[in-house]
mmCIF file of C-alpha atoms and ligand atoms in Angstrom:
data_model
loop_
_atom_site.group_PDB
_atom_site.id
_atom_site.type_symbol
_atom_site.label_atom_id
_atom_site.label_comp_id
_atom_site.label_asym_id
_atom_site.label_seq_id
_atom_site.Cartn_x
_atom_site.Cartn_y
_atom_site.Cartn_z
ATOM 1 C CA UNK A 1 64.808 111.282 10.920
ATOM 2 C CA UNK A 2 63.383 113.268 13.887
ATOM 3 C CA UNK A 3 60.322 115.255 14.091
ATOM 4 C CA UNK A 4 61.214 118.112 15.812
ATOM 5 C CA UNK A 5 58.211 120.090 15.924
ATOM 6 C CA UNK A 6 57.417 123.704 17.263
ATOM 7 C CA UNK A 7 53.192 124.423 16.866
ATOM 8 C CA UNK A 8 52.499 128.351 17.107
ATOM 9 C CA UNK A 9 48.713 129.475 17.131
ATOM 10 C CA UNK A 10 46.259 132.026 18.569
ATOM 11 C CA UNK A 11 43.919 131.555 21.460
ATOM 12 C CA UNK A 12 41.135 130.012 20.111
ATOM 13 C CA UNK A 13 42.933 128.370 17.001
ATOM 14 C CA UNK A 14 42.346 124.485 18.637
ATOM 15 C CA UNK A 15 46.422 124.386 19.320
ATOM 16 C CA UNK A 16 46.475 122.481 22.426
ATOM 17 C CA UNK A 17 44.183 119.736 20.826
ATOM 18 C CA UNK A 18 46.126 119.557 17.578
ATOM 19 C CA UNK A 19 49.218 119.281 19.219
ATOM 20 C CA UNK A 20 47.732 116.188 21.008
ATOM 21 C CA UNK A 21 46.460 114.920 18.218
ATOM 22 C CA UNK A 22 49.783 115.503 16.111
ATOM 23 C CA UNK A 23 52.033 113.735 18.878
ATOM 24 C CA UNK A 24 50.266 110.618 19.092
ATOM 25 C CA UNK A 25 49.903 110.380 15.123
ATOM 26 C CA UNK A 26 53.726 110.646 15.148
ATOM 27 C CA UNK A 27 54.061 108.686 18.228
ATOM 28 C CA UNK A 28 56.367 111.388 19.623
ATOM 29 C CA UNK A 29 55.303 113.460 23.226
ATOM 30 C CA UNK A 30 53.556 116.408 23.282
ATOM 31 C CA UNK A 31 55.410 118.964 25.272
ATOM 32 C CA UNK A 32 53.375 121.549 26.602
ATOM 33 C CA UNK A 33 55.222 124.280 28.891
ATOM 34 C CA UNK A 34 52.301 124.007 31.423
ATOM 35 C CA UNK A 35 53.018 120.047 31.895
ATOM 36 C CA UNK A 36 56.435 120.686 31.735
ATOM 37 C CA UNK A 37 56.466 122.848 35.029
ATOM 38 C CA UNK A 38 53.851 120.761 36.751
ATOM 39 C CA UNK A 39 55.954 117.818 36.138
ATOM 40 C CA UNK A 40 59.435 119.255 36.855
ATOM 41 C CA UNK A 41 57.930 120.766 40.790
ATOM 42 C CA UNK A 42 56.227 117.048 41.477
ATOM 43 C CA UNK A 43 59.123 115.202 40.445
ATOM 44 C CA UNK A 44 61.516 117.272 42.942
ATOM 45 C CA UNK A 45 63.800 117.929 40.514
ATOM 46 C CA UNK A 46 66.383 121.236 41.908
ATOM 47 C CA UNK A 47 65.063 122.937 38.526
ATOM 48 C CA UNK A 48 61.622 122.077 40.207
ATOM 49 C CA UNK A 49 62.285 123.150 43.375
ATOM 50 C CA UNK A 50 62.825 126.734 41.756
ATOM 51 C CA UNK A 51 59.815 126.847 39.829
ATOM 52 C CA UNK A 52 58.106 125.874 42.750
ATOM 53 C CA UNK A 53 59.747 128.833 44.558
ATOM 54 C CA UNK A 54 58.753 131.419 41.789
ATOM 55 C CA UNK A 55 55.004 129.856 41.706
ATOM 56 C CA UNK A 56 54.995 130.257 45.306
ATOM 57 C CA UNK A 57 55.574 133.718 45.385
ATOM 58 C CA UNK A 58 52.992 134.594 42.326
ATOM 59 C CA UNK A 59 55.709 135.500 39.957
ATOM 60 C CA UNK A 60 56.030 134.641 35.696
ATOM 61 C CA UNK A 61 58.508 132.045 35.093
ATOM 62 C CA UNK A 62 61.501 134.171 34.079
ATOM 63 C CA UNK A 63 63.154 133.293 29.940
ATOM 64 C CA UNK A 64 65.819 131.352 31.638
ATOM 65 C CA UNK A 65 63.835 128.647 34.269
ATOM 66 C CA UNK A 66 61.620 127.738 31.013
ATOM 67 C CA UNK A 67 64.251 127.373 28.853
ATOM 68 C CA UNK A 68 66.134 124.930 31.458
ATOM 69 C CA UNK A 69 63.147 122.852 32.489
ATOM 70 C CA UNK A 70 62.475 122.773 28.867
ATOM 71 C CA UNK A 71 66.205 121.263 28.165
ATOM 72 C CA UNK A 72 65.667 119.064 30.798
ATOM 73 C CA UNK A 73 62.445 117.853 29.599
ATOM 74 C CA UNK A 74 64.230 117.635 25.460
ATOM 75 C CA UNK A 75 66.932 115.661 27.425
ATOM 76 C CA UNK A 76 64.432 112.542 28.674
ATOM 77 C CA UNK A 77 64.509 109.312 25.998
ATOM 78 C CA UNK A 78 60.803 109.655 25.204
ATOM 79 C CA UNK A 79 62.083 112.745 23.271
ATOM 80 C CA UNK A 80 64.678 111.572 21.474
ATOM 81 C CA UNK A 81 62.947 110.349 18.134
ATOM 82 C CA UNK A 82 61.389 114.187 18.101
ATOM 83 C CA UNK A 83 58.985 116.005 20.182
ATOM 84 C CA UNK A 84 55.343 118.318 19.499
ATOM 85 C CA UNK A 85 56.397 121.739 21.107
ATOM 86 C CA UNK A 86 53.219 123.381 22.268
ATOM 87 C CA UNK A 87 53.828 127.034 24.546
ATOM 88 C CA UNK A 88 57.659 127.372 23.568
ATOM 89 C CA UNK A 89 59.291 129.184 22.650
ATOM 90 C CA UNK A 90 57.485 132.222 23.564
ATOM 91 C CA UNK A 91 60.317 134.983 23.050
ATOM 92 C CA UNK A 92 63.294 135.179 20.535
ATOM 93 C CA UNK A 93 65.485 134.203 23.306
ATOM 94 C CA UNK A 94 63.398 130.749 24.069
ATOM 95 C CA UNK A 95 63.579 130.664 19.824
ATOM 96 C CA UNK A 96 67.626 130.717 20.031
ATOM 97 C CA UNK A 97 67.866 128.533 23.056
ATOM 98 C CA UNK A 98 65.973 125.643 21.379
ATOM 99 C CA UNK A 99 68.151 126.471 18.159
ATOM 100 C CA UNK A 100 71.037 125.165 20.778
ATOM 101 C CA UNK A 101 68.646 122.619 22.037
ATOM 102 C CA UNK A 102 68.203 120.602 18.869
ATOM 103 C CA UNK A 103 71.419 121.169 17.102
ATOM 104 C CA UNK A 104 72.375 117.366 15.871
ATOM 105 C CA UNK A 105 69.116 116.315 16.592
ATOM 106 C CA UNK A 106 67.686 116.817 13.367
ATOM 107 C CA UNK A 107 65.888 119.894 11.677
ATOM 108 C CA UNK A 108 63.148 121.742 13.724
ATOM 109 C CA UNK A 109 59.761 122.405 12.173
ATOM 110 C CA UNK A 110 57.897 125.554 12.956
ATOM 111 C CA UNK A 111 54.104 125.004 12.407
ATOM 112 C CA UNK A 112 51.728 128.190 12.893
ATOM 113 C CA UNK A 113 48.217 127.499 12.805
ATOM 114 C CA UNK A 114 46.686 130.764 11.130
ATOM 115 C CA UNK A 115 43.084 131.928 11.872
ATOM 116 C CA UNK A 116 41.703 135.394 10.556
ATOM 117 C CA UNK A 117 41.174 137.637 13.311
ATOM 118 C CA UNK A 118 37.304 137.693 12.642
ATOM 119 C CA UNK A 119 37.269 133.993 13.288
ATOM 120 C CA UNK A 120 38.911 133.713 16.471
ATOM 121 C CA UNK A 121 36.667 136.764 17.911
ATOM 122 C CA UNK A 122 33.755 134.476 16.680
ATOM 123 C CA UNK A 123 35.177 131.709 18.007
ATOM 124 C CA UNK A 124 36.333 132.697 21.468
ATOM 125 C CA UNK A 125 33.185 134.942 21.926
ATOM 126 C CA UNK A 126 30.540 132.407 21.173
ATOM 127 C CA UNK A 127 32.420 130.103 24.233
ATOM 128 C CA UNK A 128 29.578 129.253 26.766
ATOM 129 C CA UNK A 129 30.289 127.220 29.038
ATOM 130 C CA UNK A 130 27.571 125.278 31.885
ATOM 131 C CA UNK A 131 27.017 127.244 35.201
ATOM 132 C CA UNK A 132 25.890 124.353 36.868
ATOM 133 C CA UNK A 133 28.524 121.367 35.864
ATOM 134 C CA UNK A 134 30.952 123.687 34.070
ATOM 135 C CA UNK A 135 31.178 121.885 30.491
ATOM 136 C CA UNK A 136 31.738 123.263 27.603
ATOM 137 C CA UNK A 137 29.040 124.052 25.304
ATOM 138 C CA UNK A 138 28.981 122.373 21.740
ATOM 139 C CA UNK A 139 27.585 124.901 18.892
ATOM 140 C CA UNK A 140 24.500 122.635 18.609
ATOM 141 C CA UNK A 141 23.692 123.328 22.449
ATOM 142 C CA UNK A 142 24.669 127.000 22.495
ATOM 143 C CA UNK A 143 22.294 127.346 19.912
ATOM 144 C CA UNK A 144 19.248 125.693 22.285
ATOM 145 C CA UNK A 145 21.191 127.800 25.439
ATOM 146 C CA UNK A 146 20.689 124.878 27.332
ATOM 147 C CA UNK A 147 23.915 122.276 28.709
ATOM 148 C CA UNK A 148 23.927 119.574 26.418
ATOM 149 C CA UNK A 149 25.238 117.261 29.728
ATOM 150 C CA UNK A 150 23.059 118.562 32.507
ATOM 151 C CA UNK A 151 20.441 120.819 30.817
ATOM 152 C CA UNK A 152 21.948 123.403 33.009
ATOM 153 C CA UNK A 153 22.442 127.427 32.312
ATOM 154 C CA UNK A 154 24.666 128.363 29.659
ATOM 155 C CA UNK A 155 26.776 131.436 30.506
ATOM 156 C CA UNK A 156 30.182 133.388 28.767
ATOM 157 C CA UNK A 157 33.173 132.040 29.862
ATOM 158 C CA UNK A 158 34.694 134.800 32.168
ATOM 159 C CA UNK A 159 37.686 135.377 30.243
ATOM 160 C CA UNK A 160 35.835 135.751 26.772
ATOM 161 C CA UNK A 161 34.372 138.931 27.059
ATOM 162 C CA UNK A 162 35.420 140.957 23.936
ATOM 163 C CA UNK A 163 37.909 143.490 25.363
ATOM 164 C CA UNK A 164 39.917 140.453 26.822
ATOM 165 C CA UNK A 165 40.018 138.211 23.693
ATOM 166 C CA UNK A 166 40.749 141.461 21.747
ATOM 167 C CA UNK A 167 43.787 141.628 24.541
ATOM 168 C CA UNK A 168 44.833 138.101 24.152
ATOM 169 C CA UNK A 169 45.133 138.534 20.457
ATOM 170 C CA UNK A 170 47.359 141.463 20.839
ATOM 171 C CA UNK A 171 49.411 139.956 23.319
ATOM 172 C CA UNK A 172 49.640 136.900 21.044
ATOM 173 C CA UNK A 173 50.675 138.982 17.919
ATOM 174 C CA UNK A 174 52.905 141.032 19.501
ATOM 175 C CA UNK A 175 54.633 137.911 21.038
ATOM 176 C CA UNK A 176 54.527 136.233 18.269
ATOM 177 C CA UNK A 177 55.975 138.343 15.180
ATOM 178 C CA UNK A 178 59.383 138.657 16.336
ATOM 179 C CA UNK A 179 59.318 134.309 16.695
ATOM 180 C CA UNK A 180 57.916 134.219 13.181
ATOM 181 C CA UNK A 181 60.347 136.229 12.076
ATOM 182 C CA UNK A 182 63.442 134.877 13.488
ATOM 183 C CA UNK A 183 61.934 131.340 11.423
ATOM 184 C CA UNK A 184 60.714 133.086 8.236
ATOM 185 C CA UNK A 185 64.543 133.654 7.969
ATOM 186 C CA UNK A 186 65.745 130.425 7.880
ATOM 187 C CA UNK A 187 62.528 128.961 5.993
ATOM 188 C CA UNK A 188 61.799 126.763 9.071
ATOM 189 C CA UNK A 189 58.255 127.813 9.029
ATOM 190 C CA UNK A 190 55.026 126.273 7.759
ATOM 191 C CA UNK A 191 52.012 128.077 7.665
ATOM 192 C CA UNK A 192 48.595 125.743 7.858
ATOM 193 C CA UNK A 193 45.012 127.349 7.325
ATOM 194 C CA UNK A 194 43.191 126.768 10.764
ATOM 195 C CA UNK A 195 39.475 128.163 9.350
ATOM 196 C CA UNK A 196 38.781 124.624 8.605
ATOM 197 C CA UNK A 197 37.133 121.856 10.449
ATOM 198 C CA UNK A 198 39.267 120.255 13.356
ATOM 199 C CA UNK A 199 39.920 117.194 10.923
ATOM 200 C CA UNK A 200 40.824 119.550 8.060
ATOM 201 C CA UNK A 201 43.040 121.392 10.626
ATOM 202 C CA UNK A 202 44.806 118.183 11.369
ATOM 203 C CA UNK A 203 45.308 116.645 7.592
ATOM 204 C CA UNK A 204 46.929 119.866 6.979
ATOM 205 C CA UNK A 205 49.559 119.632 10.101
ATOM 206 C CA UNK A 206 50.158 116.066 8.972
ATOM 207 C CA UNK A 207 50.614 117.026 5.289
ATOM 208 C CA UNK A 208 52.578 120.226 6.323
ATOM 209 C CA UNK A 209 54.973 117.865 8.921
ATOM 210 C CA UNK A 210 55.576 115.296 6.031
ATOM 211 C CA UNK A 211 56.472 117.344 3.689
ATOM 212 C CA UNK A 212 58.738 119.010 5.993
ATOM 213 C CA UNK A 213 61.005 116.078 6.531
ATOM 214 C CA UNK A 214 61.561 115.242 2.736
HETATM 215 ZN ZN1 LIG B 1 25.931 121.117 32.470
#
């Protein structure tokens, strides 16, 4: 029984570190589209050689390059008991490639993390981060406006100001919808309440996986 696992989720909804989490509990890799390219340009690959090309030159990995690093990646033996999807697919097109992808390797599971809007404008605006040694600041030292680490400055992250979360949540909706969608249809989607605690987050991924593959 593989655990073929796609997680969706807004910025600020703790996706990257649930998907970490997730993989190792199932003992299955985390496959994150930014490792993914990293990994396919230092291993040399040819596939790497073009996204090395595209990077070069400043431009967005085109539908097609993703989807065949992505293939490449599936292809590797670490991935063949299942995989933790984290960052694809973006697009419909992605969506039907990995439909392709998987076919005889077992059902896919589409996980969405869901956080009310309000939340995640709480969430991502109250991100300070250090200006001296650049940590992140936990709620308790945000609350003291002081670096937990160094004592240093606490200061908005650059890319939190409100009009660009507000953006990022757009873009993510908008992106996002037609992916839903294209799941809803074939019930392949579970839907797991994110406005919990981290831990909370993470029984509920765990319960929604297992319940998945019955
Ligand atoms: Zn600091």
């Amino acid at each position: 029984m593989a655990l073929n696992i796609v997680l969706i989720g807004p910025p600020g909804a703790g996706k990257g570190t649930q998907a970490e989490r997730l993989a190792a509990r199932l003992r299955v890799p985390r496959i994150s589209t930014g490792d993914v390219l990293r990994e396919a340009v230092a291993l040399g690959t040819p596939l790497g050689g073009l996204v090395r090309a595209v990077m070069a030159r400043g431009e967005l990995v085109s539908d097609d390059l993703m989807i065949e690093v992505v293939r490449e990646r599936l292809e590797r033996p670490d991935a063949a008991a299942g995989f933790v999807l984290d960052g694809f697919p973006r697009t419909v097109r992605q969506a039907e490639a990995l439909d392709g992808m998987v076919a005889g390797r077992g059902p896919l599971t589409v996980v969405e993390i869901a956080v009310p809007e309000p939340e995640l404008l709480r969430r991502l605006g109250a991100r300070q981060v250090c200006r001296a040694c650049g940590a992140n600041a936990a709620p308790e030292a945000a609350a003291a406006g002081r670096c937990g680490r160094c004592d240093g400055e606490l200061v908005q992250r650059a890319d939190d100001d409100a009009g660009v979360v507000r953006e990022r949540l757009q873009v993510y909706a908008r992106d996002t919808r037609p992916l839903v969608q294209h799941y809803r249809g074939r019930s392949l989607l579970r839907e797991v309440d994110g406005n919990a605690a981290p831990d909370d987050v993470f029984a509920g991924l765990v319960r929604a996986v297992t319940e998945a593959g019955r």
